[in-house]
Amino acid sequence: MFHLDPQQAVLEHVAQPPKAQAAPPRLSDLAAALADQPIAPTYSTAVVAGVAQAAEIVLIIATGVALFGLNGGDTLLSVVTTLGVVAVAEVFIGLLRLHGIAAYRLGISQLWKSALGWTAAFALLGGLVLLYDSGHALSRPWILTFWAAGLGVLAIYRMVLHQVVMHWTRQGKLKRRTVIVGGGKDAEALIESIQSTGRDDIDLLGLFDDRNDDRSPESVASLAKLGRVAELIEFARQTRIDLVIVSMPLFAEHRVLDMLKQLWVLPVDIRLSAHMSKLRFTSKAYSYVGGVPVFDMADRPISDWNLVFKWLFDKLVAVTALILLSPVMIATAIAIKLESKGPVFFRQKRHGFNNQLIDMWKFRSMRTDMLDANATRLVTKDDPRVTKVGRFIRKTSIDELPQLFNVLLGELSIVGPRPHALAAKADNQLYYDAVEGYFARHRVKPGMTGWAQIHGWRGETDTVDKIMQRVKCDLYYIENWSLWLDVKIVAMTPISLFTQRNNAF
């Protein structure tokens, strides 16, 4: 009853008969003013914790290496011992729950607990030395010095880390921008719980509720009502939201499902509050926002360390491709200039991540006097607007290569849903009118190639079925993303140009 497969829900939504989309709702004055406020950058708590732990490990290993001169024995044995002690110490420190933003905010208590974990690792080492090192291959002075020096390094590092984390906490750099969906007494209790237990981690912006009666006042627990749920979608397009918490009774299954179908198009984490439910599940069934138990209904597709890995992958592939393909790009630019007058590049507005507009670059494939910046008319076979060079570079996708610069600028990814022209149509319907859930494909950055492209869905999309198949492929990619899937798609892209049905003209 309480589990929803977001991918399945939206795919079913996409498969519904197309219907006209309403114009974006106008935000209330309060919501618009809030959306216009500048947003300070924030840091992923998962990434901060991971970097902090890695730095701690490196510092302690460096301490052990710096003391090798005191060993006077086997250097290899010293290396193995240092790595072993650090590994065991980190296990003990992890068992004491001393890694994570909440732990780093602790004061003296994290110092003596980390000292306990470090000392426990050396106690284990001491026992092994007494049992097996009768020949004194390991220097006893080195062991004692390493223990004392490591203890000091740990204490200093933890104090510095504590100050840094507390400074970021005061600046709000570790907070998640959050909105509440719902109203009334349930929402009031939820807001009060978050304000008392999650003040350092959650920045409550406001609440959205479709009800207009006494159950939904203009302010709940000092948190302002910003509008209806439909306006939340537009609000999230205009300002960053990290988390949406739905405050609804668990038994209101149809209301919850309907809400999730509306909100799933947003690149946010969606949680269903369980704080007022009399039902009790095992602790593993919940995650927590501050001290509030919630059910995880949908996650942002790519976040935290996955976002870091994808960023590195994009930059590495883009730089490598620019180096390797620069002769092709130079030859293409020369051919375009020789065949027809006008610029080498063509710039076009496209929808990027979370519907933000970006300028996408391509090699010009049309005659300058027939350019169609908004793609109001699809390119077809033997289209007179397309030059001879343009026909070749469109067929081989060479016209897309300048988008490598979009990748370096952070506007595109190497792999992701292809960004479509704003006025592109299928059967004389704009794409977002033709396909329910179309904007769900913008939950991640668009890409130069994607799952749809390697399965033959590239080129002309003159029918609703074609664009629907593209969207389904895009949603599959989003829900099943992994770095290995990106690698597979990049590897398959040049092969698909020759083996898949290609209707690009």
Coordinates of C-alpha atoms in Angstrom, one line a residue:
M1 CA 0.0 0.0 0.0
F2 CA 2.8 2.4 0.8
H3 CA 5.2 1.5 -2.0
L4 CA 5.2 3.3 -5.3
D5 CA 7.5 2.6 -8.2
P6 CA 7.9 6.1 -9.6
Q7 CA 9.1 4.9 -12.9
Q8 CA 6.1 2.7 -13.5
A9 CA 3.7 5.3 -12.3
V10 CA 5.0 7.9 -14.8
L11 CA 5.4 5.5 -17.7
E12 CA 1.7 4.6 -17.2
H13 CA 1.1 8.3 -17.2
V14 CA 3.0 8.8 -20.4
A15 CA 1.0 6.0 -22.1
Q16 CA -2.3 7.9 -21.5
P17 CA -3.9 9.6 -24.5
P18 CA -2.4 13.1 -25.0
K19 CA -4.3 16.1 -23.8
A20 CA -3.6 19.8 -24.0
Q21 CA -1.4 21.2 -21.3
A22 CA -2.5 24.3 -19.4
A23 CA -0.3 27.4 -19.4
P24 CA 2.1 27.6 -16.4
P25 CA 0.2 29.0 -13.5
R26 CA 1.0 32.5 -12.2
L27 CA 2.8 32.4 -8.8
S28 CA 1.5 34.3 -5.9
D29 CA 3.3 37.6 -5.0
L30 CA 4.9 35.9 -2.0
A31 CA 6.1 32.8 -4.0
A32 CA 7.4 35.0 -6.8
A33 CA 9.3 37.2 -4.4
L34 CA 10.8 34.1 -2.7
A35 CA 11.7 32.7 -6.1
D36 CA 13.5 35.9 -7.1
Q37 CA 15.8 35.8 -4.0
P38 CA 19.4 34.9 -4.7
I39 CA 20.4 31.4 -3.6
A40 CA 23.7 30.8 -1.9
P41 CA 25.5 27.6 -3.0
T42 CA 25.2 24.6 -0.7
Y43 CA 27.2 21.5 -0.2
S44 CA 26.1 17.9 -0.4
T45 CA 26.4 16.4 3.1
A46 CA 27.2 13.0 1.7
V47 CA 30.1 14.4 -0.3
V48 CA 31.4 16.5 2.6
A49 CA 31.4 13.5 4.9
G50 CA 33.1 11.3 2.3
V51 CA 35.9 13.9 1.6
A52 CA 36.3 14.4 5.4
Q53 CA 36.8 10.7 6.0
A54 CA 39.2 10.4 3.1
A55 CA 41.2 13.3 4.4
E56 CA 41.3 11.8 7.9
I57 CA 42.6 8.5 6.5
V58 CA 45.3 10.3 4.4
L59 CA 46.5 12.3 7.4
I60 CA 46.9 9.3 9.7
I61 CA 48.7 7.3 7.0
A62 CA 51.0 10.2 6.4
T63 CA 51.7 10.4 10.1
G64 CA 52.7 6.7 10.1
V65 CA 54.9 7.1 7.0
A66 CA 56.6 10.1 8.5
L67 CA 57.6 8.0 11.5
F68 CA 59.1 5.1 9.6
G69 CA 62.6 6.2 10.5
L70 CA 61.9 5.2 14.1
N71 CA 61.1 1.6 13.2
G72 CA 64.6 0.5 12.2
G73 CA 63.1 -2.7 10.9
D74 CA 61.3 -4.0 7.8
T75 CA 59.9 -1.0 5.8
L76 CA 57.3 -3.2 4.0
L77 CA 56.1 -4.5 7.4
S78 CA 55.8 -0.9 8.6
V79 CA 53.7 0.0 5.5
V80 CA 51.4 -3.1 6.0
T81 CA 51.1 -2.3 9.7
T82 CA 50.3 1.3 9.1
L83 CA 47.6 0.5 6.6
G84 CA 46.2 -2.2 8.8
V85 CA 46.0 -0.1 11.9
V86 CA 44.3 2.8 10.0
A87 CA 41.8 0.4 8.4
V88 CA 40.9 -1.1 11.8
A89 CA 40.7 2.3 13.4
E90 CA 38.4 3.6 10.7
V91 CA 36.1 0.5 11.2
F92 CA 36.0 1.2 15.0
I93 CA 35.4 5.0 14.4
G94 CA 32.6 4.1 11.9
L95 CA 31.0 1.7 14.5
L96 CA 31.0 4.6 16.9
R97 CA 29.1 6.7 14.3
L98 CA 31.7 9.4 14.1
H99 CA 31.4 10.0 10.3
G100 CA 28.7 12.2 9.1
I101 CA 27.7 15.9 9.5
A102 CA 25.8 15.2 12.7
A103 CA 29.0 13.6 14.2
Y104 CA 31.2 16.5 13.0
R105 CA 28.9 19.0 14.8
L106 CA 29.7 17.3 18.1
G107 CA 32.3 18.9 20.4
I108 CA 34.4 17.1 23.0
S109 CA 32.4 13.9 22.7
Q110 CA 33.6 13.2 19.2
L111 CA 37.2 13.7 20.3
W112 CA 37.2 11.1 23.1
K113 CA 35.2 8.7 21.0
S114 CA 37.6 8.9 18.1
A115 CA 40.5 8.5 20.6
L116 CA 38.7 5.4 21.8
G117 CA 38.5 3.9 18.3
W118 CA 42.1 4.8 17.6
T119 CA 43.3 3.2 20.9
A120 CA 41.2 0.1 20.3
A121 CA 43.0 -0.4 17.0
F122 CA 46.4 -0.2 18.7
A123 CA 45.3 -2.5 21.5
L124 CA 44.5 -5.1 18.8
L125 CA 47.8 -4.4 17.2
G126 CA 49.6 -4.8 20.5
G127 CA 48.0 -8.1 21.1
L128 CA 49.1 -9.4 17.7
V129 CA 52.7 -8.1 18.2
L130 CA 52.9 -9.9 21.6
L131 CA 51.7 -13.1 20.0
Y132 CA 53.6 -13.2 16.7
D133 CA 56.4 -10.7 16.8
S134 CA 58.9 -12.4 19.1
G135 CA 61.8 -11.3 16.9
H136 CA 60.9 -7.6 17.3
A137 CA 60.5 -7.0 13.6
L138 CA 58.3 -4.1 14.6
S139 CA 59.9 -1.4 16.7
R140 CA 58.0 -0.9 20.0
P141 CA 59.0 2.8 20.2
W142 CA 57.6 3.2 16.7
I143 CA 54.3 1.7 17.7
L144 CA 54.0 3.9 20.8
T145 CA 55.0 7.0 18.9
F146 CA 52.6 6.3 16.1
W147 CA 49.8 5.8 18.6
A148 CA 50.6 9.1 20.3
A149 CA 51.2 11.1 17.1
G150 CA 48.0 9.6 15.5
L151 CA 46.0 10.5 18.6
G152 CA 47.2 14.1 18.3
V153 CA 46.6 14.4 14.6
L154 CA 43.1 12.9 15.1
A155 CA 42.3 15.4 17.8
I156 CA 43.6 18.5 15.9
Y157 CA 41.9 17.3 12.6
R158 CA 38.5 16.7 14.4
M159 CA 38.6 20.1 16.1
V160 CA 39.3 21.9 12.8
L161 CA 36.6 19.8 11.0
H162 CA 34.2 20.7 13.8
Q163 CA 34.8 24.4 13.3
V164 CA 34.5 24.2 9.5
V165 CA 31.2 22.3 9.7
M166 CA 29.8 24.6 12.3
H167 CA 30.8 27.6 10.2
W168 CA 29.0 26.1 7.1
T169 CA 26.0 25.3 9.3
R170 CA 25.7 28.9 10.5
Q171 CA 26.0 30.0 6.8
G172 CA 23.2 27.6 5.8
K173 CA 25.6 25.8 3.3
L174 CA 24.5 22.4 4.6
K175 CA 20.7 23.0 4.5
R176 CA 18.2 21.5 2.0
R177 CA 15.7 23.9 0.6
T178 CA 12.3 22.2 1.5
V179 CA 8.6 22.8 0.9
I180 CA 5.7 21.1 2.5
V181 CA 2.7 19.8 0.6
G182 CA -0.5 19.8 2.7
G183 CA -2.0 21.8 5.5
G184 CA -4.0 21.7 8.7
K185 CA -3.0 20.1 12.0
D186 CA -0.9 17.4 10.3
A187 CA 1.3 19.9 8.6
E188 CA 1.5 22.0 11.7
A189 CA 2.8 19.1 13.7
L190 CA 5.3 18.2 10.9
I191 CA 6.6 21.8 10.7
E192 CA 7.1 22.1 14.5
S193 CA 8.9 18.8 14.5
I194 CA 11.3 19.8 11.7
Q195 CA 11.9 23.2 13.3
S196 CA 12.8 21.6 16.6
T197 CA 14.9 18.7 15.4
G198 CA 16.2 19.6 11.9
R199 CA 16.8 23.3 12.1
D200 CA 20.5 22.9 11.0
D201 CA 19.7 20.7 8.0
I202 CA 16.4 21.9 6.7
D203 CA 15.4 25.3 5.3
L204 CA 11.6 25.5 5.2
L205 CA 10.5 27.8 2.4
G206 CA 6.7 27.4 2.6
L207 CA 3.8 25.1 2.0
F208 CA 1.5 24.4 -0.9
D209 CA -2.0 23.1 -0.5
D210 CA -4.9 22.7 -2.9
R211 CA -7.6 23.2 -0.3
N212 CA -9.0 26.7 0.3
D213 CA -11.2 26.1 3.3
D214 CA -10.5 26.3 7.0
R215 CA -8.3 23.3 6.8
S216 CA -5.8 25.3 4.9
P217 CA -5.1 28.7 6.4
E218 CA -2.7 31.2 4.9
S219 CA 0.0 30.4 7.6
V220 CA 0.7 27.1 9.4
A221 CA 3.1 27.1 12.4
S222 CA 4.5 30.5 11.1
L223 CA 5.1 29.0 7.7
A224 CA 3.4 30.8 4.9
K225 CA 1.2 29.1 2.3
L226 CA 2.7 29.9 -1.1
G227 CA 0.0 28.5 -3.4
R228 CA -1.5 25.4 -4.8
V229 CA 0.3 22.3 -5.8
A230 CA 0.2 23.1 -9.5
E231 CA 2.0 26.3 -8.7
L232 CA 4.7 24.3 -6.9
I233 CA 5.8 22.9 -10.2
E234 CA 6.4 26.4 -11.6
F235 CA 7.9 27.6 -8.3
A236 CA 10.5 24.7 -8.6
R237 CA 11.3 25.8 -12.1
Q238 CA 12.2 29.3 -11.0
T239 CA 14.1 28.5 -7.8
R240 CA 16.0 25.5 -6.5
I241 CA 14.2 23.0 -4.3
D242 CA 15.9 20.0 -2.9
L243 CA 13.2 18.3 -0.9
V244 CA 9.4 18.0 -1.0
I245 CA 7.6 16.5 2.1
V246 CA 4.1 15.4 1.5
S247 CA 2.0 15.7 4.7
M248 CA -1.0 13.4 4.0
P249 CA -2.6 10.5 5.8
L250 CA -1.0 7.2 4.8
F251 CA -4.5 5.7 4.0
A252 CA -5.2 8.4 1.4
E253 CA -3.5 6.3 -1.2
H254 CA -5.2 7.8 -4.3
R255 CA -4.4 11.4 -3.2
V256 CA -0.8 10.4 -2.6
L257 CA -0.5 8.7 -6.0
D258 CA -2.1 11.7 -7.7
M259 CA 0.3 14.0 -5.9
L260 CA 3.4 12.0 -6.8
K261 CA 2.4 11.9 -10.5
Q262 CA 2.3 15.7 -10.4
L263 CA 5.5 16.2 -8.5
W264 CA 7.6 13.4 -10.2
V265 CA 8.6 15.7 -13.1
L266 CA 10.7 17.7 -10.6
P267 CA 14.4 16.9 -9.9
V268 CA 13.8 16.7 -6.1
D269 CA 13.6 14.1 -3.3
I270 CA 10.0 13.4 -2.4
R271 CA 9.1 12.1 1.1
L272 CA 5.8 11.1 2.6
S273 CA 5.6 12.1 6.3
A274 CA 4.8 9.3 8.7
H275 CA 4.9 11.4 11.9
M276 CA 1.2 11.4 12.6
S277 CA 0.5 7.8 11.6
K278 CA -0.5 5.4 14.4
L279 CA 0.9 2.5 12.3
R280 CA 4.4 1.5 13.3
F281 CA 7.0 -0.1 11.1
T282 CA 10.5 -1.4 11.7
S283 CA 13.1 1.4 11.9
K284 CA 14.5 0.2 8.5
A285 CA 11.3 1.2 6.8
Y286 CA 11.9 4.9 7.5
S287 CA 14.4 7.5 6.7
Y288 CA 14.5 10.7 8.7
V289 CA 14.2 14.5 8.1
G290 CA 15.7 15.9 11.3
G291 CA 13.9 13.7 13.8
V292 CA 10.8 13.2 11.6
P293 CA 10.2 9.7 10.2
V294 CA 9.4 9.7 6.5
F295 CA 8.9 7.2 3.6
D296 CA 11.1 7.6 0.6
M297 CA 8.7 8.0 -2.4
A298 CA 11.1 9.3 -5.1
D299 CA 14.7 10.4 -5.2
R300 CA 16.5 12.9 -7.3
P301 CA 17.9 10.7 -10.1
I302 CA 21.6 11.8 -9.9
S303 CA 22.9 13.4 -6.7
D304 CA 25.7 13.5 -4.2
W305 CA 28.7 11.3 -5.2
N306 CA 26.9 10.2 -8.4
L307 CA 26.7 13.8 -9.5
V308 CA 30.5 14.2 -8.9
F309 CA 31.2 11.0 -10.9
K310 CA 29.0 12.1 -13.8
W311 CA 30.6 15.6 -13.8
L312 CA 34.1 14.1 -14.0
F313 CA 33.0 11.6 -16.7
D314 CA 31.5 14.5 -18.8
K315 CA 34.6 16.7 -18.5
L316 CA 37.0 13.8 -19.3
V317 CA 35.0 12.6 -22.3
A318 CA 34.4 16.1 -23.6
V319 CA 38.1 17.1 -23.5
T320 CA 39.2 13.8 -25.0
A321 CA 36.6 14.0 -27.8
L322 CA 37.6 17.6 -28.6
I323 CA 41.2 16.6 -28.9
L324 CA 40.6 13.5 -31.0
L325 CA 37.8 15.0 -33.2
S326 CA 39.4 18.5 -33.7
P327 CA 40.5 17.6 -37.3
V328 CA 36.9 16.5 -38.2
M329 CA 35.5 19.7 -36.6
I330 CA 38.0 21.9 -38.5
A331 CA 37.3 20.2 -41.8
T332 CA 33.6 20.6 -41.2
A333 CA 33.9 24.3 -40.5
I334 CA 35.9 24.8 -43.7
A335 CA 33.4 22.8 -45.8
I336 CA 30.4 24.8 -44.4
K337 CA 32.2 28.1 -45.2
L338 CA 33.1 27.0 -48.7
E339 CA 29.6 25.8 -49.6
S340 CA 27.4 28.7 -48.4
K341 CA 27.6 32.1 -46.9
G342 CA 26.9 32.6 -43.2
P343 CA 28.3 31.6 -39.8
V344 CA 29.8 28.1 -39.2
F345 CA 27.8 27.6 -36.0
F346 CA 24.1 27.7 -35.3
R347 CA 22.8 28.6 -31.9
Q348 CA 19.3 27.5 -30.7
K349 CA 17.4 27.7 -27.4
R350 CA 16.6 24.4 -25.8
H351 CA 15.2 23.2 -22.5
G352 CA 17.9 22.1 -20.2
F353 CA 17.9 20.7 -16.6
N354 CA 14.7 21.5 -14.8
N355 CA 13.3 23.3 -17.9
Q356 CA 16.0 26.0 -17.8
L357 CA 16.7 27.6 -21.2
I358 CA 20.2 27.0 -22.6
D359 CA 21.9 28.0 -25.8
M360 CA 22.8 24.8 -27.7
W361 CA 25.5 25.0 -30.4
K362 CA 25.5 23.0 -33.6
F363 CA 27.3 23.2 -36.9
R364 CA 25.0 25.1 -39.4
S365 CA 23.4 22.6 -41.7
M366 CA 20.8 24.9 -43.4
R367 CA 21.0 27.8 -45.8
T368 CA 21.4 31.1 -43.8
D369 CA 18.3 32.6 -45.3
M370 CA 16.2 29.6 -44.3
L371 CA 17.3 29.0 -40.8
D372 CA 14.5 28.0 -38.4
A373 CA 15.7 28.9 -34.9
N374 CA 12.6 27.6 -33.1
A375 CA 12.3 24.4 -35.3
T376 CA 8.7 25.2 -36.0
R377 CA 8.9 22.9 -39.0
L378 CA 10.7 19.6 -38.8
V379 CA 13.5 18.8 -41.3
T380 CA 12.4 16.1 -43.7
K381 CA 14.0 14.1 -46.4
D382 CA 15.3 16.2 -49.4
D383 CA 14.4 19.3 -47.4
P384 CA 15.5 22.3 -49.7
R385 CA 16.6 24.2 -46.6
V386 CA 19.5 21.8 -45.9
T387 CA 22.8 22.2 -47.7
K388 CA 24.8 19.3 -49.2
V389 CA 27.3 19.5 -46.4
G390 CA 24.5 19.9 -43.9
R391 CA 22.8 16.7 -45.2
F392 CA 26.0 14.7 -44.6
I393 CA 26.8 16.1 -41.2
R394 CA 23.2 15.6 -40.0
K395 CA 23.2 12.0 -41.2
T396 CA 26.5 11.3 -39.4
S397 CA 25.6 13.5 -36.3
I398 CA 28.8 15.6 -36.9
D399 CA 26.6 18.7 -36.6
E400 CA 26.2 17.9 -32.9
L401 CA 30.0 18.0 -32.1
P402 CA 30.0 21.7 -31.0
Q403 CA 27.8 20.7 -28.1
L404 CA 31.1 19.4 -26.5
F405 CA 31.6 23.0 -25.6
N406 CA 28.1 23.0 -23.9
V407 CA 29.3 20.0 -21.9
L408 CA 32.4 21.9 -20.8
L409 CA 30.2 24.8 -19.7
G410 CA 28.1 22.5 -17.6
E411 CA 24.9 23.0 -19.7
L412 CA 24.8 19.5 -21.2
S413 CA 26.0 16.0 -20.3
I414 CA 27.7 13.6 -22.6
V415 CA 24.8 11.2 -22.0
G416 CA 21.2 12.2 -21.2
P417 CA 17.8 12.9 -22.8
R418 CA 18.3 14.8 -26.1
P419 CA 17.2 18.5 -25.7
H420 CA 14.4 19.3 -28.1
A421 CA 13.7 22.6 -29.9
L422 CA 11.2 24.7 -28.1
A423 CA 8.6 24.7 -30.9
A424 CA 9.2 21.1 -32.1
K425 CA 6.0 19.3 -33.0
A426 CA 4.6 15.8 -33.7
D427 CA 1.4 15.6 -35.7
N428 CA 1.2 19.4 -35.3
Q429 CA 1.2 19.2 -31.5
L430 CA 4.0 20.6 -29.4
Y431 CA 5.9 17.7 -27.7
Y432 CA 4.7 18.6 -24.2
D433 CA 1.1 18.7 -25.5
A434 CA 1.5 15.4 -27.2
V435 CA 3.0 13.4 -24.4
E436 CA 1.9 13.3 -20.8
G437 CA 4.8 13.5 -18.4
Y438 CA 7.0 14.9 -21.1
F439 CA 8.9 17.3 -18.7
A440 CA 9.9 14.4 -16.4
R441 CA 12.8 13.9 -18.9
H442 CA 14.2 17.2 -17.6
R443 CA 15.0 15.8 -14.2
V444 CA 18.6 15.4 -15.3
K445 CA 20.8 17.4 -17.7
P446 CA 20.1 16.8 -21.3
G447 CA 22.9 15.0 -23.2
M448 CA 24.6 14.8 -26.6
T449 CA 23.5 11.1 -26.9
G450 CA 21.2 8.9 -25.0
W451 CA 19.4 5.6 -24.5
A452 CA 16.8 6.6 -27.1
Q453 CA 19.5 7.4 -29.7
I454 CA 21.3 4.1 -29.5
H455 CA 17.9 2.3 -29.9
G456 CA 17.1 4.0 -33.2
W457 CA 15.0 6.9 -31.9
R458 CA 16.9 9.7 -33.5
G459 CA 16.1 12.2 -36.2
E460 CA 12.6 13.1 -37.4
T461 CA 9.8 12.8 -34.8
D462 CA 6.8 13.5 -37.0
T463 CA 4.3 11.3 -35.1
V464 CA 3.2 11.1 -31.5
D465 CA 4.3 7.5 -31.3
K466 CA 7.9 8.4 -32.2
I467 CA 8.2 11.1 -29.5
M468 CA 6.4 8.9 -27.0
Q469 CA 9.0 6.2 -27.6
R470 CA 11.8 8.7 -27.1
V471 CA 10.3 9.9 -23.8
K472 CA 9.9 6.3 -22.6
C473 CA 13.5 5.6 -23.4
D474 CA 14.5 8.8 -21.6
L475 CA 12.6 7.9 -18.5
Y476 CA 14.1 4.4 -18.5
Y477 CA 17.6 6.0 -18.6
I478 CA 16.8 8.4 -15.8
E479 CA 15.5 5.7 -13.5
N480 CA 18.3 3.2 -14.3
W481 CA 21.2 5.6 -14.5
S482 CA 24.7 4.4 -13.6
L483 CA 28.1 5.4 -14.7
W484 CA 28.5 2.1 -16.5
L485 CA 25.3 2.8 -18.4
D486 CA 26.8 6.1 -19.6
V487 CA 29.9 4.2 -20.7
K488 CA 27.8 1.7 -22.6
I489 CA 25.8 4.4 -24.3
V490 CA 29.0 6.3 -25.4
A491 CA 30.5 3.1 -26.7
M492 CA 27.3 2.2 -28.6
T493 CA 26.7 5.6 -30.1
P494 CA 29.1 5.4 -33.1
I495 CA 28.0 1.8 -33.7
S496 CA 24.3 2.8 -33.7
L497 CA 25.0 5.4 -36.4
F498 CA 25.6 2.6 -38.9
T499 CA 23.5 -0.3 -37.5
Q500 CA 20.3 1.4 -36.3
R501 CA 17.5 2.7 -38.5
N502 CA 18.4 6.4 -39.0
N503 CA 15.9 8.9 -40.1
A504 CA 18.1 12.0 -39.6
F505 CA 18.2 14.1 -42.7

